[in-house]
Coordinates of C-alpha atoms in Angstrom, one line a residue:
Chain A
X1 CA 29.7 34.2 155.7
X2 CA 33.3 34.3 156.5
X3 CA 35.0 37.3 155.5
X4 CA 38.1 39.4 155.9
X5 CA 36.5 42.7 157.1
X6 CA 38.1 46.3 157.4
X7 CA 37.0 48.6 159.7
X8 CA 39.2 51.4 159.1
X9 CA 42.1 50.4 161.9
X10 CA 42.0 47.2 161.4
X11 CA 41.5 43.8 159.4
X12 CA 39.5 41.1 161.2
X13 CA 38.5 37.7 160.0
X14 CA 34.8 37.3 160.5
X15 CA 33.0 34.2 160.7
X16 CA 29.6 35.7 160.6
X17 CA 29.6 38.8 158.4
X18 CA 26.5 39.6 156.4
X19 CA 26.3 37.3 153.4
X20 CA 26.0 39.5 150.0
X21 CA 22.7 38.8 148.1
X22 CA 21.8 38.6 144.9
X23 CA 18.9 40.5 143.5
X24 CA 17.7 41.6 139.7
X25 CA 20.9 42.3 137.7
X26 CA 23.2 41.1 140.3
X27 CA 24.4 37.4 140.7
X28 CA 26.1 36.0 144.1
X29 CA 29.8 34.2 143.2
X30 CA 31.0 31.3 145.3
X31 CA 35.2 32.7 145.8
X32 CA 37.1 29.8 144.8
X33 CA 40.4 32.0 144.8
X34 CA 40.9 35.5 145.5
X35 CA 44.4 37.9 144.7
X36 CA 45.8 40.1 147.3
X37 CA 47.3 43.2 145.0
X38 CA 49.0 46.0 145.9
X39 CA 46.1 48.2 146.1
X40 CA 44.7 46.2 149.2
X41 CA 47.7 46.8 150.8
X42 CA 47.3 50.6 150.4
X43 CA 43.5 50.4 151.3
X44 CA 44.6 48.7 154.6
X45 CA 46.7 51.8 154.9
X46 CA 43.6 54.4 154.7
X47 CA 43.5 54.2 150.6
X48 CA 40.3 55.9 149.4
X49 CA 38.7 55.6 152.7
X50 CA 37.6 52.6 152.2
X51 CA 35.8 49.6 155.1
X52 CA 34.3 46.7 154.7
X53 CA 35.6 43.6 152.8
X54 CA 38.5 43.8 150.5
X55 CA 39.8 42.3 147.4
X56 CA 39.1 42.7 143.8
X57 CA 40.8 39.7 141.8
X58 CA 38.4 36.7 142.1
X59 CA 37.6 33.3 140.6
X60 CA 34.8 31.7 141.4
X61 CA 31.2 29.7 140.7
X62 CA 28.0 31.7 140.6
X63 CA 25.2 30.4 143.1
X64 CA 22.4 32.8 142.8
X65 CA 21.1 34.9 139.5
X66 CA 19.7 34.1 136.7
X67 CA 19.2 30.1 135.7
X68 CA 21.4 30.4 132.4
X69 CA 24.4 31.2 134.3
X70 CA 24.0 29.1 137.9
X71 CA 27.0 26.8 138.2
X72 CA 29.4 28.5 135.2
X73 CA 32.9 29.4 136.4
X74 CA 33.2 33.2 136.3
X75 CA 35.7 36.2 136.4
X76 CA 34.5 40.0 137.1
X77 CA 35.3 43.6 136.4
X78 CA 35.2 45.1 139.2
X79 CA 33.7 48.7 138.4
X80 CA 29.4 48.8 138.8
X81 CA 28.4 51.6 136.6
X82 CA 25.4 53.4 137.0
X83 CA 24.4 52.0 133.6
X84 CA 22.8 55.4 132.7
X85 CA 25.3 58.1 132.3
X86 CA 27.8 59.6 129.7
X87 CA 30.4 56.9 130.8
X88 CA 28.2 54.1 131.2
X89 CA 27.2 54.7 127.4
X90 CA 30.4 55.4 126.0
X91 CA 31.1 51.4 127.6
X92 CA 33.4 53.1 130.2
X93 CA 31.6 52.0 133.3
X94 CA 34.7 51.9 134.7
X95 CA 34.9 55.9 134.6
X96 CA 31.0 56.1 136.1
X97 CA 31.2 58.8 138.4
X98 CA 28.5 57.2 140.3
X99 CA 30.4 54.1 140.2
X100 CA 31.1 51.6 143.0
X101 CA 34.3 49.3 142.9
X102 CA 34.2 46.0 144.3
X103 CA 36.5 46.1 147.3
X104 CA 37.8 49.5 146.6
X105 CA 34.6 51.6 147.0
X106 CA 30.9 51.7 148.5
X107 CA 31.2 47.5 147.4
X108 CA 32.4 44.4 149.3
X109 CA 34.9 42.4 147.7
X110 CA 36.1 39.1 147.3
X111 CA 38.0 38.3 150.6
X112 CA 35.2 36.2 151.6
X113 CA 33.0 33.1 150.5
X114 CA 30.8 34.9 148.5
X115 CA 30.7 38.1 146.3
X116 CA 27.7 40.2 144.6
X117 CA 28.8 41.1 141.5
X118 CA 26.3 42.9 138.3
X119 CA 25.8 40.3 135.9
X120 CA 26.9 42.6 133.1
X121 CA 30.2 42.4 134.8
X122 CA 30.9 38.9 134.4
X123 CA 33.3 36.9 131.8
X124 CA 32.5 32.8 132.0
X125 CA 36.4 31.2 132.3
X126 CA 37.3 29.0 129.1
X127 CA 37.3 25.6 130.8
X128 CA 41.1 25.0 129.9
X129 CA 41.8 28.3 132.0
X130 CA 42.9 26.8 135.7
X131 CA 41.4 28.8 138.4
X132 CA 45.0 29.8 139.3
X133 CA 45.5 31.4 136.0
X134 CA 41.8 32.9 136.1
X135 CA 42.6 34.6 139.2
X136 CA 44.9 36.7 137.2
X137 CA 42.1 38.1 134.5
X138 CA 41.8 41.5 136.4
X139 CA 45.6 42.6 136.8
X140 CA 46.3 40.9 133.1
X141 CA 43.3 43.1 132.0
X142 CA 44.6 46.4 133.2
X143 CA 47.9 45.2 131.6
X144 CA 46.3 44.7 128.3
X145 CA 44.9 48.4 128.5
X146 CA 48.6 49.5 127.9
X147 CA 48.7 47.8 124.4
X148 CA 45.0 49.9 123.4
X149 CA 46.5 53.3 124.2
X150 CA 49.8 53.4 123.0
X151 CA 51.1 52.4 119.6
X152 CA 54.1 50.1 119.7
X153 CA 56.3 50.8 116.4
X154 CA 58.9 47.9 115.2
X155 CA 62.1 48.3 116.7
X156 CA 60.4 50.2 119.6
X157 CA 62.9 49.7 122.6
X158 CA 61.1 49.2 125.9
X159 CA 61.9 49.1 129.6
X160 CA 59.5 48.1 132.3
X161 CA 60.3 48.9 135.7
X162 CA 59.5 46.7 138.6
X163 CA 60.4 43.0 138.6
X164 CA 57.2 42.6 141.0
X165 CA 53.6 41.4 139.7
X166 CA 52.8 44.2 138.1
X167 CA 56.0 44.6 136.4
X168 CA 56.4 40.8 135.3
X169 CA 52.6 40.8 133.8
X170 CA 53.8 44.6 131.8
X171 CA 57.0 43.0 130.6
X172 CA 55.2 39.9 129.3
X173 CA 51.8 41.8 127.6
X174 CA 54.7 44.4 125.8
X175 CA 57.0 41.1 125.1
X176 CA 53.6 39.8 122.9
X177 CA 54.2 43.4 120.6
X178 CA 57.9 44.0 120.6
X179 CA 61.2 41.8 120.6
X180 CA 63.2 45.0 122.1
X181 CA 61.8 44.4 125.8
X182 CA 64.0 45.0 129.1
X183 CA 62.5 44.0 132.6
X184 CA 64.6 45.6 135.4
X185 CA 64.1 45.2 139.2
X186 CA 65.5 44.7 142.1
X187 CA 64.8 40.8 143.3
X188 CA 67.0 38.0 141.9
X189 CA 63.8 35.0 142.1
X190 CA 61.4 37.4 140.1
X191 CA 64.0 38.3 137.6
X192 CA 64.8 35.2 136.8
X193 CA 61.1 33.9 136.1
X194 CA 60.8 36.4 133.9
X195 CA 64.1 35.7 131.9
X196 CA 62.2 32.2 131.4
X197 CA 59.6 33.8 129.7
X198 CA 62.4 34.6 127.1
X199 CA 62.5 38.5 128.4
X200 CA 65.4 40.1 129.0
X201 CA 65.8 40.8 132.6
X202 CA 68.5 42.8 134.4
X203 CA 69.5 43.8 138.4
X204 CA 68.8 47.1 138.9
X205 CA 72.2 47.4 141.0
X206 CA 74.5 48.2 138.4
X207 CA 72.4 48.9 135.4
X208 CA 73.5 51.6 133.2
X209 CA 71.2 53.8 132.8
X210 CA 69.9 54.4 129.1
X211 CA 67.2 56.2 127.2
X212 CA 63.9 54.1 125.9
X213 CA 61.5 54.6 123.7
X214 CA 58.7 53.3 125.8
X215 CA 59.1 53.1 129.6
X216 CA 56.5 51.4 131.5
X217 CA 56.5 52.5 135.6
X218 CA 55.4 49.4 137.6
X219 CA 57.5 49.8 140.5
X220 CA 54.7 52.0 142.2
X221 CA 57.5 53.6 144.6
X222 CA 58.4 57.5 144.2
X223 CA 61.9 56.6 143.4
X224 CA 60.8 53.8 140.4
X225 CA 59.3 57.2 139.2
X226 CA 62.3 59.3 139.4
X227 CA 64.2 56.5 137.7
X228 CA 60.9 56.7 134.9
X229 CA 61.4 60.0 134.0
X230 CA 65.3 59.6 133.5
X231 CA 64.5 56.5 131.1
X232 CA 61.9 57.9 128.9
X233 CA 64.0 59.7 125.6
X234 CA 63.3 62.9 124.1
X235 CA 59.6 62.2 122.5
X236 CA 59.1 59.2 124.1
X237 CA 56.1 57.9 126.0
X238 CA 55.9 57.2 129.9
X239 CA 53.4 54.4 131.1
X240 CA 52.5 54.8 134.6
X241 CA 50.7 51.8 135.9
X242 CA 50.6 51.9 139.2
X243 CA 48.4 54.3 141.7
X244 CA 50.9 55.9 143.7
X245 CA 49.2 56.8 146.2
X246 CA 51.2 59.3 148.3
X247 CA 52.1 62.3 147.0
X248 CA 55.6 63.1 146.4
X249 CA 57.6 66.1 144.9
X250 CA 57.8 65.6 141.0
X251 CA 59.1 68.6 139.1
X252 CA 57.1 68.1 135.7
X253 CA 59.1 70.7 133.4
X254 CA 61.5 67.5 132.1
X255 CA 58.5 66.2 130.9
X256 CA 57.9 69.4 129.1
X257 CA 61.8 70.1 127.7
X258 CA 61.6 66.4 126.7
X259 CA 58.1 66.4 125.5
X260 CA 57.6 63.1 126.7
X261 CA 53.7 62.0 126.7
X262 CA 52.4 60.2 129.6
X263 CA 49.8 57.4 129.3
X264 CA 48.0 56.6 132.4
X265 CA 46.2 53.2 132.5
X266 CA 44.1 51.8 135.6
X267 CA 41.8 49.2 134.5
X268 CA 41.0 47.1 131.3
X269 CA 38.3 45.1 129.4
X270 CA 38.7 41.1 130.5
X271 CA 37.9 39.6 126.8
X272 CA 41.9 40.0 125.9
X273 CA 43.0 39.2 128.8
X274 CA 41.1 35.8 129.0
X275 CA 42.2 34.9 125.4
X276 CA 45.9 35.2 126.2
X277 CA 45.3 33.0 129.1
X278 CA 43.4 31.0 127.3
X279 CA 45.8 30.6 124.1
X280 CA 48.7 30.2 127.1
X281 CA 50.3 33.4 125.8
X282 CA 50.8 34.6 129.2
X283 CA 52.4 32.3 132.2
X284 CA 51.4 33.5 135.0
X285 CA 51.1 30.1 137.4
X286 CA 54.9 31.2 138.3
X287 CA 53.8 34.4 139.5
X288 CA 51.7 32.6 142.8
X289 CA 54.1 32.5 146.0
X290 CA 51.7 31.1 148.3
X291 CA 47.8 30.3 148.7
X292 CA 46.5 30.8 152.3
X293 CA 43.2 29.7 153.6
X294 CA 41.0 32.6 154.0
X295 CA 41.2 32.3 158.0
X296 CA 44.5 32.9 157.6
X297 CA 44.0 36.3 155.5
X298 CA 45.9 38.5 158.0
X299 CA 48.8 36.4 158.0
X300 CA 48.4 36.3 154.0
X301 CA 48.1 40.0 153.7
X302 CA 51.7 40.4 156.2
X303 CA 53.3 38.4 153.8
X304 CA 52.0 39.7 150.3
X305 CA 53.3 43.0 152.1
X306 CA 56.7 42.0 151.9
X307 CA 59.4 43.3 149.4
X308 CA 59.6 41.0 146.4
X309 CA 56.2 39.0 147.3
X310 CA 54.9 37.3 144.4
X311 CA 51.0 36.6 144.0
X312 CA 49.6 35.6 147.3
X313 CA 46.3 34.0 147.0
X314 CA 43.4 33.2 149.4
X315 CA 41.3 29.9 149.4
X316 CA 37.9 30.7 151.1
Chain B
X1 CA 77.9 95.3 119.8
X2 CA 74.9 97.0 122.3
X3 CA 73.2 93.9 124.3
X4 CA 71.2 92.8 126.9
X5 CA 74.2 90.6 129.7
X6 CA 73.3 88.1 132.1
X7 CA 75.5 87.2 134.2
X8 CA 74.2 84.7 136.3
X9 CA 73.6 87.5 139.3
X10 CA 72.4 90.9 137.2
X11 CA 71.3 91.8 133.7
X12 CA 73.3 94.9 132.3
X13 CA 73.1 96.5 129.2
X14 CA 76.1 96.2 127.9
X15 CA 77.5 99.3 125.0
X16 CA 80.3 96.6 123.9
X17 CA 79.5 93.4 124.5
X18 CA 81.7 90.6 122.1
X19 CA 80.0 90.8 118.7
X20 CA 78.8 87.6 117.2
X21 CA 80.6 85.9 114.5
X22 CA 78.9 84.7 110.8
X23 CA 80.9 81.6 109.8
X24 CA 80.6 78.4 107.8
X25 CA 76.8 77.5 108.5
X26 CA 76.5 80.5 110.8
X27 CA 74.3 83.6 109.7
X28 CA 74.8 86.9 111.3
X29 CA 71.1 88.7 111.8
X30 CA 70.5 92.1 112.7
X31 CA 67.7 92.2 115.3
X32 CA 64.7 93.9 114.3
X33 CA 62.4 93.2 117.8
X34 CA 62.9 90.6 119.8
X35 CA 60.0 89.4 122.6
X36 CA 60.7 88.1 126.1
X37 CA 58.8 85.5 127.1
X38 CA 58.2 83.4 130.4
X39 CA 61.0 81.3 130.0
X40 CA 63.4 84.2 129.8
X41 CA 61.9 85.6 133.4
X42 CA 62.7 82.0 134.7
X43 CA 66.1 82.2 133.4
X44 CA 66.8 85.4 135.1
X45 CA 66.2 83.5 138.0
X46 CA 68.5 81.2 137.3
X47 CA 66.8 78.3 135.3
X48 CA 69.1 76.2 133.4
X49 CA 72.1 78.5 134.6
X50 CA 72.6 79.9 131.6
X51 CA 75.0 83.1 131.5
X52 CA 75.0 85.6 128.4
X53 CA 72.7 87.5 126.1
X54 CA 69.5 86.2 126.7
X55 CA 66.7 86.1 124.1
X56 CA 65.0 83.6 121.3
X57 CA 62.2 85.6 119.8
X58 CA 63.2 87.9 117.2
X59 CA 62.9 89.2 113.7
X60 CA 65.5 90.4 111.6
X61 CA 67.9 90.4 108.6
X62 CA 70.2 88.8 107.4
X63 CA 73.7 90.7 107.3
X64 CA 76.6 88.4 106.6
X65 CA 76.6 84.7 105.8
X66 CA 75.8 83.0 102.1
X67 CA 75.1 85.8 99.4
X68 CA 71.9 84.3 98.5
X69 CA 70.5 85.3 102.1
X70 CA 71.8 88.3 102.7
X71 CA 69.7 91.0 103.5
X72 CA 66.8 88.3 103.8
X73 CA 63.9 89.4 106.4
X74 CA 64.0 85.9 108.7
X75 CA 63.2 84.4 112.2
X76 CA 65.0 81.5 113.6
X77 CA 64.3 78.4 115.4
X78 CA 66.1 78.1 118.6
X79 CA 67.3 74.8 119.1
X80 CA 70.7 74.3 117.1
X81 CA 71.0 70.7 116.6
X82 CA 74.6 68.9 115.9
X83 CA 73.5 67.5 112.6
X84 CA 75.0 64.2 113.3
X85 CA 72.7 62.5 116.0
X86 CA 69.8 60.1 115.7
X87 CA 67.8 62.6 116.9
X88 CA 69.2 65.2 114.0
X89 CA 68.8 62.6 111.6
X90 CA 65.0 62.2 112.5
X91 CA 64.2 65.7 112.2
X92 CA 64.3 66.2 115.7
X93 CA 67.3 68.6 116.0
X94 CA 65.1 70.2 119.2
X95 CA 66.0 67.3 120.9
X96 CA 69.6 66.6 120.2
X97 CA 71.4 65.8 123.1
X98 CA 74.5 67.9 122.1
X99 CA 72.2 70.8 121.0
X100 CA 72.6 74.4 122.4
X101 CA 70.1 76.6 122.5
X102 CA 69.7 80.6 121.7
X103 CA 69.3 82.2 125.1
X104 CA 69.0 79.4 127.2
X105 CA 71.9 77.4 127.0
X106 CA 75.2 77.8 125.7
X107 CA 74.4 80.1 123.1
X108 CA 73.9 83.9 122.5
X109 CA 70.4 85.0 122.0
X110 CA 68.7 88.0 120.7
X111 CA 68.4 90.7 123.0
X112 CA 71.1 92.4 121.3
X113 CA 71.6 94.1 118.0
X114 CA 73.1 91.2 116.1
X115 CA 72.3 87.5 116.9
X116 CA 74.0 84.2 114.8
X117 CA 72.0 81.5 114.0
X118 CA 72.7 78.2 112.1
X119 CA 71.1 78.6 108.1
X120 CA 69.2 75.3 108.6
X121 CA 66.9 77.3 111.5
X122 CA 66.1 80.4 109.6
X123 CA 63.2 80.9 107.9
X124 CA 62.0 83.9 105.4
X125 CA 59.1 85.9 106.6
X126 CA 56.7 86.5 103.6
X127 CA 56.4 90.1 103.1
X128 CA 53.0 90.6 104.0
X129 CA 53.8 89.7 107.7
X130 CA 54.9 92.5 110.0
X131 CA 57.8 92.4 112.0
X132 CA 55.5 93.0 114.7
X133 CA 54.0 89.7 113.6
X134 CA 56.8 87.9 112.7
X135 CA 58.4 88.2 116.3
X136 CA 55.4 85.7 117.2
X137 CA 56.7 83.0 115.3
X138 CA 58.9 81.2 117.9
X139 CA 55.8 81.2 120.8
X140 CA 53.0 80.4 117.8
X141 CA 55.3 77.5 116.7
X142 CA 55.3 75.6 120.0
X143 CA 51.8 76.0 120.3
X144 CA 50.5 74.9 116.9
X145 CA 52.9 72.1 118.1
X146 CA 49.7 70.6 119.8
X147 CA 47.5 69.9 117.1
X148 CA 50.7 67.4 115.7
X149 CA 50.6 66.1 118.9
X150 CA 46.8 65.3 119.6
X151 CA 44.0 64.5 117.5
X152 CA 41.0 67.0 118.4
X153 CA 37.1 65.3 117.8
X154 CA 34.3 67.1 116.3
X155 CA 32.5 68.0 119.7
X156 CA 35.3 67.9 121.4
X157 CA 35.5 70.3 124.7
X158 CA 38.3 72.3 125.1
X159 CA 39.9 74.6 128.0
X160 CA 42.8 76.7 127.8
X161 CA 43.7 77.7 131.8
X162 CA 45.6 81.0 131.6
X163 CA 45.1 84.4 129.8
X164 CA 49.1 85.3 129.4
X165 CA 50.4 85.4 125.9
X166 CA 50.9 81.4 125.9
X167 CA 47.1 81.3 126.5
X168 CA 46.1 83.9 124.3
X169 CA 47.9 82.0 121.4
X170 CA 47.1 78.4 122.9
X171 CA 43.8 79.4 122.8
X172 CA 43.7 80.6 119.0
X173 CA 45.4 78.2 117.7
X174 CA 43.0 75.3 119.6
X175 CA 39.9 77.5 118.0
X176 CA 41.3 76.6 114.6
X177 CA 40.4 73.1 115.2
X178 CA 37.3 73.3 117.6
X179 CA 34.4 75.7 117.9
X180 CA 34.3 74.6 121.5
X181 CA 37.2 76.1 123.3
X182 CA 36.7 78.2 126.6
X183 CA 39.8 79.9 128.1
X184 CA 39.9 81.0 131.7
X185 CA 41.6 83.5 133.4
X186 CA 42.3 86.1 135.6
X187 CA 43.1 89.4 134.1
X188 CA 39.9 90.9 132.3
X189 CA 41.7 93.2 129.8
X190 CA 43.5 89.9 128.4
X191 CA 39.8 88.3 128.2
X192 CA 38.8 90.8 126.4
X193 CA 41.0 90.7 124.0
X194 CA 40.7 87.0 123.4
X195 CA 36.9 87.4 123.1
X196 CA 37.4 89.6 120.3
X197 CA 39.1 87.0 118.5
X198 CA 35.3 84.9 119.3
X199 CA 36.4 82.9 122.0
X200 CA 34.5 82.3 125.3
X201 CA 36.5 84.0 127.8
X202 CA 35.9 83.4 131.7
X203 CA 37.0 85.1 134.7
X204 CA 38.3 82.6 136.8
X205 CA 36.8 83.9 139.6
X206 CA 33.6 82.6 140.0
X207 CA 34.3 80.1 137.5
X208 CA 32.4 76.7 137.9
X209 CA 34.8 74.1 137.4
X210 CA 33.8 71.4 135.1
X211 CA 35.2 68.7 133.5
X212 CA 36.8 68.8 129.2
X213 CA 37.7 66.6 126.7
X214 CA 41.2 68.4 126.6
X215 CA 42.5 71.0 129.2
X216 CA 46.0 73.3 128.3
X217 CA 47.7 74.3 130.6
X218 CA 49.0 77.5 130.4
X219 CA 49.7 79.4 133.3
X220 CA 52.9 78.3 134.2
X221 CA 52.0 78.2 138.6
X222 CA 51.4 75.0 140.5
X223 CA 48.2 76.2 141.5
X224 CA 47.2 76.1 137.4
X225 CA 48.3 72.6 137.3
X226 CA 46.3 71.7 140.3
X227 CA 43.6 72.8 138.2
X228 CA 44.5 71.6 135.5
X229 CA 44.3 67.8 137.3
X230 CA 40.8 69.0 138.1
X231 CA 39.1 69.9 134.9
X232 CA 40.2 66.9 132.2
X233 CA 37.7 64.4 132.5
X234 CA 38.2 60.3 133.1
X235 CA 40.2 59.2 129.8
X236 CA 40.6 62.8 128.9
X237 CA 44.0 64.4 127.5
X238 CA 46.1 66.9 129.2
X239 CA 48.6 69.5 127.3
X240 CA 51.3 70.7 129.8
X241 CA 52.3 73.8 127.6
X242 CA 54.2 75.9 130.4
X243 CA 57.6 74.6 131.9
X244 CA 57.3 75.2 135.2
X245 CA 60.5 75.0 136.9
X246 CA 60.1 75.0 140.5
X247 CA 59.5 71.3 141.9
X248 CA 55.7 71.1 143.2
X249 CA 53.8 68.6 145.1
X250 CA 52.0 66.8 142.5
X251 CA 50.5 63.8 143.4
X252 CA 49.9 61.2 140.1
X253 CA 47.7 58.7 141.3
X254 CA 44.4 60.9 139.9
X255 CA 45.9 61.0 136.5
X256 CA 46.2 57.0 137.1
X257 CA 43.0 56.7 138.4
X258 CA 41.0 58.8 135.8
X259 CA 43.7 57.2 132.8
X260 CA 44.6 60.9 131.5
X261 CA 47.0 61.2 128.6
X262 CA 49.4 64.0 129.2
X263 CA 50.8 65.4 126.4
X264 CA 53.9 67.7 126.8
X265 CA 54.9 70.0 123.8
X266 CA 57.6 72.7 124.3
X267 CA 59.3 73.6 120.7
X268 CA 57.4 73.5 117.2
X269 CA 58.4 74.0 113.9
X270 CA 58.3 77.3 112.3
X271 CA 56.6 76.7 108.5
X272 CA 52.5 76.4 110.3
X273 CA 53.0 79.2 112.2
X274 CA 54.1 81.2 109.5
X275 CA 51.6 80.6 107.5
X276 CA 49.0 81.2 109.8
X277 CA 50.6 85.0 110.2
X278 CA 50.4 84.9 106.3
X279 CA 46.8 84.3 106.2
X280 CA 45.8 85.9 109.2
X281 CA 44.3 83.1 110.7
X282 CA 46.0 84.0 113.7
X283 CA 45.7 87.8 115.6
X284 CA 49.3 88.7 117.4
X285 CA 49.3 92.5 117.4
X286 CA 46.9 92.9 120.2
X287 CA 49.0 90.8 122.2
X288 CA 51.7 93.5 122.6
X289 CA 51.8 95.6 125.7
X290 CA 54.7 98.1 125.1
X291 CA 57.8 98.2 122.4
X292 CA 61.0 99.4 124.8
X293 CA 64.3 99.9 122.9
X294 CA 66.9 97.7 124.0
X295 CA 68.9 100.2 126.3
X296 CA 65.6 100.3 128.7
X297 CA 65.9 96.5 128.8
X298 CA 66.1 95.8 132.2
X299 CA 62.9 98.1 132.4
X300 CA 61.4 96.5 129.9
X301 CA 62.1 92.8 132.0
X302 CA 60.9 94.0 135.0
X303 CA 57.2 95.2 133.3
X304 CA 57.3 91.6 131.7
X305 CA 57.5 90.3 134.6
X306 CA 54.3 91.9 136.0
X307 CA 51.4 89.6 136.6
X308 CA 49.0 89.8 133.6
X309 CA 51.5 91.6 131.4
X310 CA 51.2 91.1 127.4
X311 CA 54.0 90.7 125.3
X312 CA 57.0 93.2 126.3
X313 CA 59.0 94.0 122.9
X314 CA 62.8 94.9 122.9
X315 CA 64.1 97.5 119.7
X316 CA 67.4 97.4 119.5

């Protein structure tokens, strides 16, 4: 089949990549759309030492597997747990120590015609959610996770740092829980889009730093992290959403002195995200910048890597 | 009066240091005992840019102030809030942006004959708590703070890293809330003392790293922080107790990937600590290594700085 293949040095379009298989509890999904996210870009810089087909944001339809789901339009959770350990037993297969992760760790991903996914990971997409919306389920789920992890009190002042794809989703999700959300970013166009969702959006340049009850770090940069540390009030909450792969110098002393609670949040469960998309509570379509055919995947990736780029999708 | 004076370069014993005053809402306390803690040692390395009399752990009796408290034996909370800001109004004067802090920030401390303390900060010591116990109120309060910040579930496995004074207090306080507490440290004698309180105490050398639900970092060292990051299970809680003043290279990516909650905890309220001392639920006397007269304060400080040293006290 056709796929993008990362061999650890180069990303290449292969027209005869090994086809994934369906077997037992594994379904084969024909990919309609796949999203390129920052983690993919990090992987193409060596993160996780991954090789194979990247990509973990997708929507498609089941072409092989048990009869009752053949033809269903699905999205899929990306962590494939062993199903037998303590983590899996607690419903935390996304923390299973033996897990593989689609397009990230020992499992081929969705930048391909087809991807194989355990049945337990699949969620059927409601019919009034378009492919262009459904492909955002995974990053949106990761954002809804914040609402499970922290309690937002009425009147809490919240700031989201970073106006990229992740920031835009975070701001909208936080806005569901609080009327006092501000997003601060560098990209005028992105800020304008977020403002259309009724959220206060300010350019970083000229922003007068103030302190917030809750700060969501969604810049993915070391300087963003520094800013986040300055923007959280004593006894406030700092939410770290972006996996900043590089090491950087951070003094944790201010966290202790100001008694900050730091919540780290990565993957979430899909149902709240699919519900929000079905009910049109979150607007994702404006976040799409461009859809590339799979065979232009290398160009698509380099487009996605430009600062301020919104979501780039691949269509196999 | 006699006091230890830190001028930013040297610590000197002064026999004619300016005497503190009582005025309005400020009482003058004659110091019976003062404790040297790691923060004091950091201050003598330049931390906070403090100059003046260090020391913030003390017990003494009121010699000047309103009639009704003259002669009372007291301990004192160390943050002196402005009393008018939002933080003070919420009972968080320890986070008042205009606060001074005894022996740490713009306020002379307790390594002296007398120290002046706002009335609002004083707590009377119950008579069946000795001076040698009461002088531990401040660090013990900071430890009890953990129980306010996190919820400990039955069966939670807890590890305290570091067998110093802070670690020994943390282990005992966590042990009040959970039967499954382990402390890991480098100092055989300290570990033996902690074991006497019925707590599992293991030497770091040869310790087989495993993962815990809750990890309390009380080593104050960069390597301790690294160890703490490895010892907390996915979705677990990391409690940072020690203000590690130096910057060091920490990659926060593992925190996000494993969705760790980080609780930072510094100062606490005194009543739970005084209650625990009164009820003899925490044993502090074995933590005392030596009591020095104030005029030997410089020697006392250098003793306190030796690795593995338990609590050094000063007696003016």
